[in-house]
mmCIF file of C-alpha atoms and ligand atoms in Angstrom:
data_model
loop_
_atom_site.group_PDB
_atom_site.id
_atom_site.type_symbol
_atom_site.label_atom_id
_atom_site.label_comp_id
_atom_site.label_asym_id
_atom_site.label_seq_id
_atom_site.Cartn_x
_atom_site.Cartn_y
_atom_site.Cartn_z
ATOM 1 C CA MET A 283 -0.082 0.690 0.045
ATOM 2 C CA HIS A 284 0.988 3.423 -1.250
ATOM 3 C CA VAL A 285 0.379 5.828 1.121
ATOM 4 C CA ASN A 286 1.276 10.158 1.392
ATOM 5 C CA ALA A 287 4.162 10.960 4.620
ATOM 6 C CA TYR A 288 6.440 13.653 4.963
ATOM 7 C CA ALA A 289 9.983 13.077 5.102
ATOM 8 C CA ALA A 290 12.967 14.004 5.628
ATOM 9 C CA PRO A 291 15.419 13.231 2.763
ATOM 10 C CA ALA A 292 18.868 13.818 4.540
ATOM 11 C CA ALA A 293 20.584 14.949 8.426
ATOM 12 C CA GLY A 294 19.296 19.009 8.275
ATOM 13 C CA GLN A 295 17.123 19.327 5.093
ATOM 14 C CA PRO A 296 13.381 20.114 5.733
ATOM 15 C CA LEU A 297 10.731 17.957 5.720
ATOM 16 C CA ALA A 298 8.698 16.984 2.144
ATOM 17 C CA PRO A 299 5.519 15.572 0.419
ATOM 18 C CA THR A 300 6.410 11.873 -0.256
ATOM 19 C CA THR A 301 4.846 8.145 -0.465
ATOM 20 C CA ILE A 302 6.051 5.467 1.394
ATOM 21 C CA GLU A 303 5.217 1.576 1.040
ATOM 22 C CA ARG A 304 3.333 0.069 4.293
ATOM 23 C CA ARG A 305 3.520 -3.936 4.470
ATOM 24 C CA PRO A 306 0.285 -6.262 3.885
ATOM 25 C CA VAL A 307 -1.333 -6.465 6.645
ATOM 26 C CA GLY A 308 -0.345 -9.710 8.515
ATOM 27 C CA ALA A 309 -1.883 -12.088 10.547
ATOM 28 C CA ASN A 310 -1.590 -10.317 13.874
ATOM 29 C CA ASP A 311 -1.029 -6.447 12.653
ATOM 30 C CA VAL A 312 -3.634 -3.745 12.348
ATOM 31 C CA LEU A 313 -4.350 -0.752 9.395
ATOM 32 C CA ILE A 314 -5.093 2.773 10.671
ATOM 33 C CA GLU A 315 -5.916 5.626 9.556
ATOM 34 C CA ILE A 316 -4.203 8.432 11.168
ATOM 35 C CA GLU A 317 -6.085 11.462 11.917
ATOM 36 C CA TYR A 318 -3.004 13.029 14.366
ATOM 37 C CA ALA A 319 0.003 12.808 14.534
ATOM 38 C CA GLY A 320 2.386 14.656 17.456
ATOM 39 C CA ILE A 321 5.373 16.233 17.234
ATOM 40 C CA CYS A 322 7.956 15.059 20.167
ATOM 41 C CA HIS A 323 11.658 17.120 20.271
ATOM 42 C CA SER A 324 12.626 13.648 19.346
ATOM 43 C CA ASP A 325 11.362 14.121 15.810
ATOM 44 C CA ILE A 326 13.700 16.909 15.626
ATOM 45 C CA HIS A 327 16.575 15.439 17.397
ATOM 46 C CA THR A 328 16.695 12.657 15.446
ATOM 47 C CA VAL A 329 16.347 14.293 11.111
ATOM 48 C CA SER A 330 19.532 16.662 12.692
ATOM 49 C CA GLY A 331 21.048 14.275 12.745
ATOM 50 C CA GLU A 332 22.677 15.600 15.787
ATOM 51 C CA TRP A 333 21.375 11.743 17.731
ATOM 52 C CA GLY A 334 24.076 10.013 15.335
ATOM 53 C CA PRO A 335 23.198 8.781 11.376
ATOM 54 C CA GLN A 336 19.322 8.232 10.066
ATOM 55 C CA PRO A 337 18.086 5.368 7.505
ATOM 56 C CA PHE A 338 16.992 9.169 5.180
ATOM 57 C CA PRO A 339 14.832 9.066 4.025
ATOM 58 C CA VAL A 340 12.861 9.239 7.619
ATOM 59 C CA VAL A 341 9.028 9.438 8.441
ATOM 60 C CA PRO A 342 8.432 10.966 11.734
ATOM 61 C CA GLY A 343 5.907 11.073 14.252
ATOM 62 C CA HIS A 344 5.331 7.984 17.481
ATOM 63 C CA GLU A 345 2.894 10.039 18.699
ATOM 64 C CA ILE A 346 -0.057 8.949 16.746
ATOM 65 C CA VAL A 347 -4.376 8.354 17.055
ATOM 66 C CA GLY A 348 -5.788 6.426 14.427
ATOM 67 C CA LEU A 349 -9.106 4.336 13.178
ATOM 68 C CA VAL A 350 -8.613 1.146 12.656
ATOM 69 C CA THR A 351 -9.972 0.490 9.708
ATOM 70 C CA GLU A 352 -8.450 -2.906 8.715
ATOM 71 C CA VAL A 353 -7.539 -5.588 11.166
ATOM 72 C CA GLY A 354 -5.761 -9.555 10.516
ATOM 73 C CA ALA A 355 -6.921 -12.760 11.169
ATOM 74 C CA GLU A 356 -5.505 -13.166 14.640
ATOM 75 C CA VAL A 357 -6.633 -10.410 16.135
ATOM 76 C CA THR A 358 -8.527 -10.161 19.055
ATOM 77 C CA GLY A 359 -9.051 -7.176 21.412
ATOM 78 C CA HIS A 360 -9.618 -4.084 18.199
ATOM 79 C CA ARG A 361 -11.927 -3.737 16.099
ATOM 80 C CA VAL A 362 -12.158 -1.892 13.031
ATOM 81 C CA GLY A 363 -13.286 1.496 13.501
ATOM 82 C CA ASP A 364 -12.040 1.542 16.776
ATOM 83 C CA ARG A 365 -10.119 4.566 18.262
ATOM 84 C CA VAL A 366 -6.115 3.336 18.685
ATOM 85 C CA GLY A 367 -2.589 4.989 19.763
ATOM 86 C CA VAL A 368 0.848 3.704 18.659
ATOM 87 C CA GLY A 369 4.199 5.203 20.857
ATOM 88 C CA CYS A 370 7.577 5.624 20.465
ATOM 89 C CA MET A 371 7.608 1.754 19.737
ATOM 90 C CA VAL A 372 6.213 -1.182 17.516
ATOM 91 C CA ASN A 373 8.091 -4.456 17.927
ATOM 92 C CA SER A 374 10.150 -5.622 20.900
ATOM 93 C CA CYS A 375 11.336 -9.582 21.366
ATOM 94 C CA GLY A 376 8.608 -10.165 23.414
ATOM 95 C CA GLU A 377 11.065 -13.212 25.590
ATOM 96 C CA CYS A 378 13.251 -11.018 26.621
ATOM 97 C CA ALA A 379 13.131 -10.769 30.878
ATOM 98 C CA ASN A 380 12.233 -7.097 31.297
ATOM 99 C CA CYS A 381 10.149 -7.408 27.985
ATOM 100 C CA ARG A 382 7.980 -9.673 29.972
ATOM 101 C CA ALA A 383 7.962 -7.475 32.927
ATOM 102 C CA GLY A 384 6.064 -5.025 30.543
ATOM 103 C CA ASP A 385 8.819 -3.220 30.390
ATOM 104 C CA GLU A 386 9.695 -3.702 26.158
ATOM 105 C CA GLN A 387 11.616 -0.472 25.931
ATOM 106 C CA TYR A 388 13.832 -1.674 27.733
ATOM 107 C CA CYS A 389 14.387 -5.237 25.562
ATOM 108 C CA VAL A 390 18.289 -6.649 25.904
ATOM 109 C CA GLN A 391 17.826 -6.822 22.100
ATOM 110 C CA GLY A 392 16.386 -3.395 21.537
ATOM 111 C CA MET A 393 12.959 -2.558 21.011
ATOM 112 C CA VAL A 394 12.279 -1.599 18.247
ATOM 113 C CA PRO A 395 10.816 2.160 17.349
ATOM 114 C CA THR A 396 7.807 3.580 15.447
ATOM 115 C CA TYR A 397 10.588 4.922 12.418
ATOM 116 C CA ALA A 398 14.143 5.181 11.908
ATOM 117 C CA GLY A 399 14.436 1.822 12.586
ATOM 118 C CA THR A 400 14.781 -1.921 11.464
ATOM 119 C CA ASP A 401 11.911 -4.050 12.104
ATOM 120 C CA ARG A 402 11.491 -8.098 13.250
ATOM 121 C CA ASP A 403 11.806 -8.348 9.650
ATOM 122 C CA GLY A 404 14.240 -5.880 8.257
ATOM 123 C CA SER A 405 12.831 -3.800 6.970
ATOM 124 C CA THR A 406 12.414 0.263 8.584
ATOM 125 C CA THR A 407 10.077 1.621 9.795
ATOM 126 C CA GLN A 408 8.268 5.015 8.883
ATOM 127 C CA GLY A 409 6.157 6.895 10.855
ATOM 128 C CA GLY A 410 3.437 9.157 11.819
ATOM 129 C CA TYR A 411 3.578 12.199 9.885
ATOM 130 C CA SER A 412 1.764 9.790 7.021
ATOM 131 C CA THR A 413 -1.961 9.294 6.177
ATOM 132 C CA HIS A 414 -2.214 5.317 7.385
ATOM 133 C CA VAL A 415 0.340 2.822 9.683
ATOM 134 C CA VAL A 416 0.258 -0.677 10.284
ATOM 135 C CA VAL A 417 1.855 -2.283 13.958
ATOM 136 C CA ASP A 418 1.459 -5.668 15.369
ATOM 137 C CA ALA A 419 -1.333 -5.113 18.052
ATOM 138 C CA GLY A 420 0.432 -6.037 20.761
ATOM 139 C CA TYR A 421 1.994 -2.429 20.008
ATOM 140 C CA LEU A 422 -1.475 -1.515 19.752
ATOM 141 C CA LEU A 423 -2.939 1.385 22.958
ATOM 142 C CA ARG A 424 -6.475 2.093 23.307
ATOM 143 C CA VAL A 425 -7.661 5.569 23.273
ATOM 144 C CA PRO A 426 -10.521 5.804 25.663
ATOM 145 C CA ALA A 427 -13.440 7.965 24.437
ATOM 146 C CA GLY A 428 -13.213 10.747 27.516
ATOM 147 C CA ILE A 429 -9.925 12.356 25.523
ATOM 148 C CA ASP A 430 -10.645 14.369 21.814
ATOM 149 C CA PRO A 431 -8.375 12.681 19.504
ATOM 150 C CA ALA A 432 -6.230 15.775 19.021
ATOM 151 C CA ALA A 433 -5.380 16.392 22.320
ATOM 152 C CA ALA A 434 -4.695 12.329 22.894
ATOM 153 C CA ALA A 435 -1.460 11.882 21.022
ATOM 154 C CA PRO A 436 1.613 13.818 22.507
ATOM 155 C CA LEU A 437 -0.067 11.424 25.078
ATOM 156 C CA LEU A 438 1.359 8.509 23.419
ATOM 157 C CA CYS A 439 5.136 9.853 24.174
ATOM 158 C CA ALA A 440 5.222 13.303 25.509
ATOM 159 C CA GLY A 441 2.615 11.806 28.372
ATOM 160 C CA ILE A 442 3.857 8.802 29.444
ATOM 161 C CA THR A 443 7.886 9.547 28.842
ATOM 162 C CA THR A 444 6.897 11.775 31.890
ATOM 163 C CA TYR A 445 3.899 9.596 33.915
ATOM 164 C CA SER A 446 6.403 6.637 34.099
ATOM 165 C CA PRO A 447 8.945 8.435 36.273
ATOM 166 C CA LEU A 448 6.066 9.881 38.055
ATOM 167 C CA ARG A 449 5.733 6.649 39.619
ATOM 168 C CA ARG A 450 8.553 5.210 39.373
ATOM 169 C CA TRP A 451 9.654 7.487 42.361
ATOM 170 C CA GLY A 452 6.370 8.354 43.755
ATOM 171 C CA ALA A 453 5.372 11.862 42.693
ATOM 172 C CA GLY A 454 2.130 11.994 44.530
ATOM 173 C CA PRO A 455 0.514 13.797 48.287
ATOM 174 C CA GLY A 456 2.779 15.274 50.446
ATOM 175 C CA LYS A 457 5.492 14.985 47.220
ATOM 176 C CA ARG A 458 7.681 17.955 46.808
ATOM 177 C CA VAL A 459 8.282 18.325 42.162
ATOM 178 C CA ALA A 460 10.263 20.443 40.194
ATOM 179 C CA VAL A 461 9.344 20.057 36.097
ATOM 180 C CA VAL A 462 12.308 22.258 34.795
ATOM 181 C CA GLY A 463 11.501 23.215 30.758
ATOM 182 C CA LEU A 464 7.706 23.459 30.115
ATOM 183 C CA GLY A 465 7.605 22.155 26.630
ATOM 184 C CA GLY A 466 5.612 19.007 25.087
ATOM 185 C CA LEU A 467 7.160 16.556 28.280
ATOM 186 C CA GLY A 468 7.292 19.934 30.903
ATOM 187 C CA HIS A 469 3.446 20.200 30.422
ATOM 188 C CA MET A 470 2.639 17.001 30.302
ATOM 189 C CA ALA A 471 4.540 16.221 33.715
ATOM 190 C CA VAL A 472 2.363 19.555 35.015
ATOM 191 C CA LYS A 473 -0.347 18.169 34.597
ATOM 192 C CA LEU A 474 -0.022 14.496 35.459
ATOM 193 C CA ALA A 475 2.192 15.342 38.494
ATOM 194 C CA HIS A 476 -0.600 17.877 40.010
ATOM 195 C CA ALA A 477 -2.939 14.551 39.569
ATOM 196 C CA MET A 478 -1.119 12.639 41.235
ATOM 197 C CA GLY A 479 -1.138 14.636 44.541
ATOM 198 C CA ALA A 480 2.210 16.236 44.146
ATOM 199 C CA GLY A 481 2.675 19.966 44.439
ATOM 200 C CA VAL A 482 4.523 21.001 41.421
ATOM 201 C CA THR A 483 7.261 23.797 40.332
ATOM 202 C CA VAL A 484 8.303 24.896 37.143
ATOM 203 C CA LEU A 485 11.148 26.280 36.424
ATOM 204 C CA SER A 486 11.732 27.642 33.141
ATOM 205 C CA GLN A 487 14.111 30.305 31.360
ATOM 206 C CA SER A 488 11.927 32.881 31.749
ATOM 207 C CA LEU A 489 8.794 34.022 33.345
ATOM 208 C CA LYS A 490 7.198 34.114 30.824
ATOM 209 C CA LYS A 491 4.490 30.838 30.747
ATOM 210 C CA GLN A 492 3.827 31.767 34.539
ATOM 211 C CA GLU A 493 0.380 31.837 33.720
ATOM 212 C CA ASP A 494 -0.149 28.740 31.770
ATOM 213 C CA GLY A 495 2.586 27.190 34.746
ATOM 214 C CA LEU A 496 -0.137 27.973 37.019
ATOM 215 C CA ARG A 497 -3.242 27.142 35.345
ATOM 216 C CA LEU A 498 -1.348 24.086 33.932
ATOM 217 C CA GLY A 499 -1.607 22.659 37.698
ATOM 218 C CA ALA A 500 2.128 23.955 39.375
ATOM 219 C CA ASP A 501 1.975 25.498 42.969
ATOM 220 C CA ALA A 502 4.898 27.823 41.821
ATOM 221 C CA TYR A 503 7.248 29.096 38.940
ATOM 222 C CA PHE A 504 10.953 30.189 39.126
ATOM 223 C CA ALA A 505 12.899 31.212 35.910
ATOM 224 C CA THR A 506 15.952 29.789 36.562
ATOM 225 C CA SER A 507 17.205 32.400 34.337
ATOM 226 C CA ASN A 508 17.911 33.835 37.493
ATOM 227 C CA PRO A 509 20.324 32.564 39.980
ATOM 228 C CA GLU A 510 18.893 33.346 43.139
ATOM 229 C CA ALA A 511 15.744 31.153 42.797
ATOM 230 C CA PHE A 512 18.356 28.574 43.261
ATOM 231 C CA THR A 513 20.202 29.398 47.024
ATOM 232 C CA GLU A 514 16.070 30.030 47.798
ATOM 233 C CA LEU A 515 15.081 26.383 46.432
ATOM 234 C CA ALA A 516 18.170 25.060 47.648
ATOM 235 C CA GLY A 517 17.008 21.334 48.684
ATOM 236 C CA ARG A 518 13.298 21.807 48.465
ATOM 237 C CA PHE A 519 12.656 18.865 46.228
ATOM 238 C CA ASP A 520 12.165 14.784 46.496
ATOM 239 C CA LEU A 521 12.142 14.787 42.772
ATOM 240 C CA VAL A 522 13.349 16.807 39.955
ATOM 241 C CA LEU A 523 12.379 15.445 36.574
ATOM 242 C CA ASN A 524 14.520 17.613 34.016
ATOM 243 C CA THR A 525 13.020 17.793 30.075
ATOM 244 C CA VAL A 526 15.267 19.747 28.667
ATOM 245 C CA SER A 527 16.316 19.349 25.009
ATOM 246 C CA ALA A 528 19.544 20.941 25.824
ATOM 247 C CA ALA A 529 22.809 20.469 27.840
ATOM 248 C CA ILE A 530 22.075 22.269 32.260
ATOM 249 C CA ASP A 531 23.888 22.255 34.898
ATOM 250 C CA VAL A 532 23.310 18.978 36.464
ATOM 251 C CA ASP A 533 25.257 20.186 39.065
ATOM 252 C CA ALA A 534 23.184 23.095 40.041
ATOM 253 C CA TYR A 535 19.582 21.295 39.261
ATOM 254 C CA LEU A 536 21.088 18.585 42.387
ATOM 255 C CA SER A 537 21.307 20.976 44.660
ATOM 256 C CA LEU A 538 17.677 21.353 44.512
ATOM 257 C CA LEU A 539 17.159 17.950 45.940
ATOM 258 C CA ALA A 540 16.360 16.930 49.810
ATOM 259 C CA VAL A 541 18.495 13.679 50.784
ATOM 260 C CA ASP A 542 17.707 10.883 49.389
ATOM 261 C CA GLY A 543 15.550 13.119 46.666
ATOM 262 C CA ALA A 544 16.466 12.002 42.598
ATOM 263 C CA LEU A 545 17.230 13.727 39.226
ATOM 264 C CA VAL A 546 15.499 12.404 36.789
ATOM 265 C CA ASN A 547 16.396 12.875 32.790
ATOM 266 C CA VAL A 548 13.793 12.133 30.200
ATOM 267 C CA GLY A 549 16.264 15.160 28.389
ATOM 268 C CA ALA A 550 17.874 13.292 25.689
ATOM 269 C CA PRO A 551 20.043 15.934 24.166
ATOM 270 C CA ALA A 552 22.986 15.720 21.910
ATOM 271 C CA GLU A 553 25.560 16.305 23.938
ATOM 272 C CA PRO A 554 27.425 14.761 27.351
ATOM 273 C CA LEU A 555 26.682 16.157 31.186
ATOM 274 C CA SER A 556 28.568 16.493 33.401
ATOM 275 C CA LEU A 557 28.734 16.303 37.320
ATOM 276 C CA ASP A 558 30.552 16.559 40.582
ATOM 277 C CA VAL A 559 30.121 13.332 42.290
ATOM 278 C CA MET A 560 29.620 16.199 45.528
ATOM 279 C CA SER A 561 26.849 16.565 44.135
ATOM 280 C CA LEU A 562 24.976 13.662 44.616
ATOM 281 C CA ILE A 563 28.050 12.700 47.488
ATOM 282 C CA SER A 564 26.220 15.225 49.522
ATOM 283 C CA GLY A 565 22.649 15.156 50.073
ATOM 284 C CA ARG A 566 22.875 10.748 49.347
ATOM 285 C CA ARG A 567 20.745 11.729 45.839
ATOM 286 C CA THR A 568 19.925 10.128 42.656
ATOM 287 C CA TYR A 569 20.382 10.824 39.469
ATOM 288 C CA ALA A 570 18.623 9.012 36.840
ATOM 289 C CA GLY A 571 17.387 8.645 34.023
ATOM 290 C CA SER A 572 14.282 7.186 32.163
ATOM 291 C CA MET A 573 12.906 6.144 27.929
ATOM 292 C CA ILE A 574 9.264 6.133 27.356
ATOM 293 C CA GLY A 575 7.286 3.351 29.200
ATOM 294 C CA GLY A 576 5.753 -0.292 28.606
ATOM 295 C CA ILE A 577 2.738 -0.357 26.926
ATOM 296 C CA ALA A 578 1.354 -1.940 29.793
ATOM 297 C CA GLU A 579 1.746 1.026 32.061
ATOM 298 C CA THR A 580 0.896 3.474 28.453
ATOM 299 C CA GLN A 581 -2.807 2.223 28.763
ATOM 300 C CA GLU A 582 -2.043 2.819 32.211
ATOM 301 C CA MET A 583 -1.017 6.026 31.334
ATOM 302 C CA LEU A 584 -4.562 6.560 29.393
ATOM 303 C CA ASP A 585 -6.434 5.168 31.455
ATOM 304 C CA PHE A 586 -5.408 7.785 34.014
ATOM 305 C CA CYS A 587 -5.179 10.256 32.278
ATOM 306 C CA ALA A 588 -9.066 9.953 30.524
ATOM 307 C CA GLU A 589 -10.307 10.128 34.222
ATOM 308 C CA HIS A 590 -8.095 12.803 35.169
ATOM 309 C CA GLY A 591 -9.889 14.655 32.068
ATOM 310 C CA ILE A 592 -6.398 15.808 31.072
ATOM 311 C CA GLY A 593 -5.110 15.568 27.832
ATOM 312 C CA ALA A 594 -1.952 17.787 25.749
ATOM 313 C CA GLU A 595 -2.641 21.728 25.083
ATOM 314 C CA VAL A 596 -1.560 21.465 21.018
ATOM 315 C CA GLU A 597 -1.526 23.364 18.607
ATOM 316 C CA ILE A 598 -2.837 22.046 15.133
ATOM 317 C CA ILE A 599 -1.305 21.656 12.046
ATOM 318 C CA PRO A 600 -1.637 21.142 8.901
ATOM 319 C CA ALA A 601 1.829 18.541 7.391
ATOM 320 C CA ALA A 602 2.727 21.669 5.313
ATOM 321 C CA LYS A 603 3.480 23.567 8.172
ATOM 322 C CA VAL A 604 6.389 20.869 9.963
ATOM 323 C CA ASN A 605 9.514 22.598 9.457
ATOM 324 C CA GLU A 606 7.479 25.809 10.637
ATOM 325 C CA ALA A 607 6.812 24.254 13.761
ATOM 326 C CA TYR A 608 10.246 22.474 13.587
ATOM 327 C CA GLU A 609 11.763 25.938 14.236
ATOM 328 C CA ARG A 610 8.938 26.806 16.809
ATOM 329 C CA VAL A 611 10.005 24.108 19.321
ATOM 330 C CA LEU A 612 13.355 25.037 18.986
ATOM 331 C CA ALA A 613 13.204 28.261 19.829
ATOM 332 C CA SER A 614 10.923 27.164 23.369
ATOM 333 C CA ASP A 615 7.580 29.023 20.918
ATOM 334 C CA VAL A 616 5.454 25.842 21.452
ATOM 335 C CA ARG A 617 1.848 25.799 23.440
ATOM 336 C CA TYR A 618 2.789 23.062 24.668
ATOM 337 C CA ARG A 619 2.613 20.544 21.628
ATOM 338 C CA PHE A 620 1.774 20.417 17.819
ATOM 339 C CA VAL A 621 -0.041 18.397 16.390
ATOM 340 C CA ILE A 622 -0.132 17.255 12.303
ATOM 341 C CA ASP A 623 -3.572 16.804 11.155
ATOM 342 C CA ALA A 624 -3.590 14.393 9.484
ATOM 343 C CA SER A 625 -6.453 15.098 6.909
ATOM 344 C CA THR A 626 -3.977 17.481 5.406
ATOM 345 C CA LEU A 627 -2.169 14.259 4.049
ATOM 346 C CA ARG A 628 -4.922 12.151 1.963
HETATM 347 P P1 NAP B 718 10.154 21.276 23.651
HETATM 348 O O1 NAP B 718 8.973 20.747 24.014
HETATM 349 O O2 NAP B 718 11.165 21.816 22.945
HETATM 350 O O3 NAP B 718 10.532 21.733 25.057
HETATM 351 C C1 NAP B 718 11.970 21.178 26.419
HETATM 352 C C2 NAP B 718 12.127 22.545 27.104
HETATM 353 O O4 NAP B 718 13.599 22.529 27.677
HETATM 354 C C3 NAP B 718 11.712 23.519 25.974
HETATM 355 O O5 NAP B 718 10.313 24.486 25.917
HETATM 356 C C4 NAP B 718 12.599 24.407 26.662
HETATM 357 O O6 NAP B 718 11.612 25.205 28.065
HETATM 358 C C5 NAP B 718 13.629 23.928 27.636
HETATM 359 N N1 NAP B 718 14.683 24.523 27.016
HETATM 360 C C6 NAP B 718 14.573 24.188 26.195
HETATM 361 N N2 NAP B 718 15.942 24.337 25.529
HETATM 362 C C7 NAP B 718 16.618 25.413 26.504
HETATM 363 C C8 NAP B 718 18.058 25.112 26.960
HETATM 364 N N3 NAP B 718 19.093 26.227 25.916
HETATM 365 N N4 NAP B 718 17.908 26.028 27.792
HETATM 366 C C9 NAP B 718 17.516 25.517 28.934
HETATM 367 N N5 NAP B 718 16.211 24.793 28.921
HETATM 368 C C10 NAP B 718 15.861 24.557 27.778
HETATM 369 O O7 NAP B 718 10.660 19.698 23.654
HETATM 370 P P2 NAP B 718 10.442 18.352 24.632
HETATM 371 O O8 NAP B 718 9.298 17.663 23.151
HETATM 372 O O9 NAP B 718 9.134 18.239 25.274
HETATM 373 O O10 NAP B 718 11.226 17.062 24.156
HETATM 374 C C11 NAP B 718 12.273 17.365 25.394
HETATM 375 C C12 NAP B 718 13.821 16.192 25.453
HETATM 376 O O11 NAP B 718 13.436 15.601 26.304
HETATM 377 C C13 NAP B 718 13.832 16.508 24.280
HETATM 378 O O12 NAP B 718 15.723 16.382 24.440
HETATM 379 C C14 NAP B 718 13.808 14.522 23.942
HETATM 380 O O13 NAP B 718 14.518 14.237 22.610
HETATM 381 C C15 NAP B 718 13.392 14.178 24.768
HETATM 382 N N6 NAP B 718 13.127 13.026 25.290
HETATM 383 C C16 NAP B 718 13.025 11.602 25.684
HETATM 384 C C17 NAP B 718 11.677 10.943 25.950
HETATM 385 C C18 NAP B 718 12.591 10.243 26.491
HETATM 386 O O14 NAP B 718 11.954 8.164 26.619
HETATM 387 N N7 NAP B 718 13.557 9.890 27.856
HETATM 388 C C19 NAP B 718 10.819 10.516 25.127
HETATM 389 C C20 NAP B 718 10.923 12.098 24.668
HETATM 390 C C21 NAP B 718 11.474 13.003 23.776
HETATM 391 P P3 NAP B 718 11.206 26.841 28.446
HETATM 392 O O15 NAP B 718 10.832 27.252 27.607
HETATM 393 O O16 NAP B 718 10.218 26.056 30.296
HETATM 394 O O17 NAP B 718 13.145 27.162 29.493
HETATM 395 ZN ZN1 ZN B 719 8.715 12.133 21.729
#
């Protein structure tokens, strides 16, 4: 099946319309007509080439929501007409200890990313900036009826990537959580941590988005451009979730943790970060990372969002505006996730 898509032809080149081939629907596959695809900063890191060589042309997009239009013979649990989601991963070995524990994203053979990955049949995966996608039903999520489909798309990456560490590090009543960076991931972290009952502080470069941050559920908001913020907040937090797409001063953020606190990086800048181990030792602190979440946990997150009336704040764009949207994301001018209306690709 040939379908319309937007692809990056080479590293650092603007995305352009193209057609790609989708595989025939296999016994365990589902064909999805894509409604919306979110734009994640990871798409930009990937196509810019800063995360290393890629199998160009690359069709990005791993925040996909759409409608099932065909199901394979062995598929149970998904029917034509169902609204479903696809996140960052479309396959894994299914047999290793991590897969069996529901941590498919840490599959020892490597999870298959939704785009720019090699699928288990040897083909190169292509993502959601497209009209249709064929996916193994084991990697599909049910999008609950209560969430607007455009607002649901970013949950498939930005939502789960923040939900998973918030849960693991115990965000809840009595916990003081700081979210660094109020972009796509950051704004989801604020909503989710607030819904979990934690006290939430936003640490943004400036106060430009303060009103939004408080409306999204933050209790406090500080500009990191003001060095006094670090003095005032020293030792304050149980969890600092860093969503920044660029390098940060790790020691400065570690100094904000209470004893036994954790700084968890979900932001994935291309350049290495360094730290002074005394920043950890002096407060029995942890510096950790976290990558998306497993399939069952992603479903749990979607159900949690439906229960709490949570969706992403989105700006819906036609596919032809994708390059402009990338520029705005790079300029931290996103409020708070661009979502491509895939009907503009038909
Ligand atoms: P985004 O929408 O661009 O948000 C990033 C935010 O970081 C910006 O809005 C800005 O917030 C802040 N920021 C940007 N440049 C900065 C700089 N030079 N110094 C300080 N702050 C800066 O990006 P996103 O889609 O949320 O993704 C964020 C990062 O997470 C990316 O690196 C992405 O690849 C990564 N990611 C990781 C995973 C995972 O599984 N771990 C999953 C998805 C994405 P303020 O304007 O508020 O300062
Ligand atoms: Zn992403």
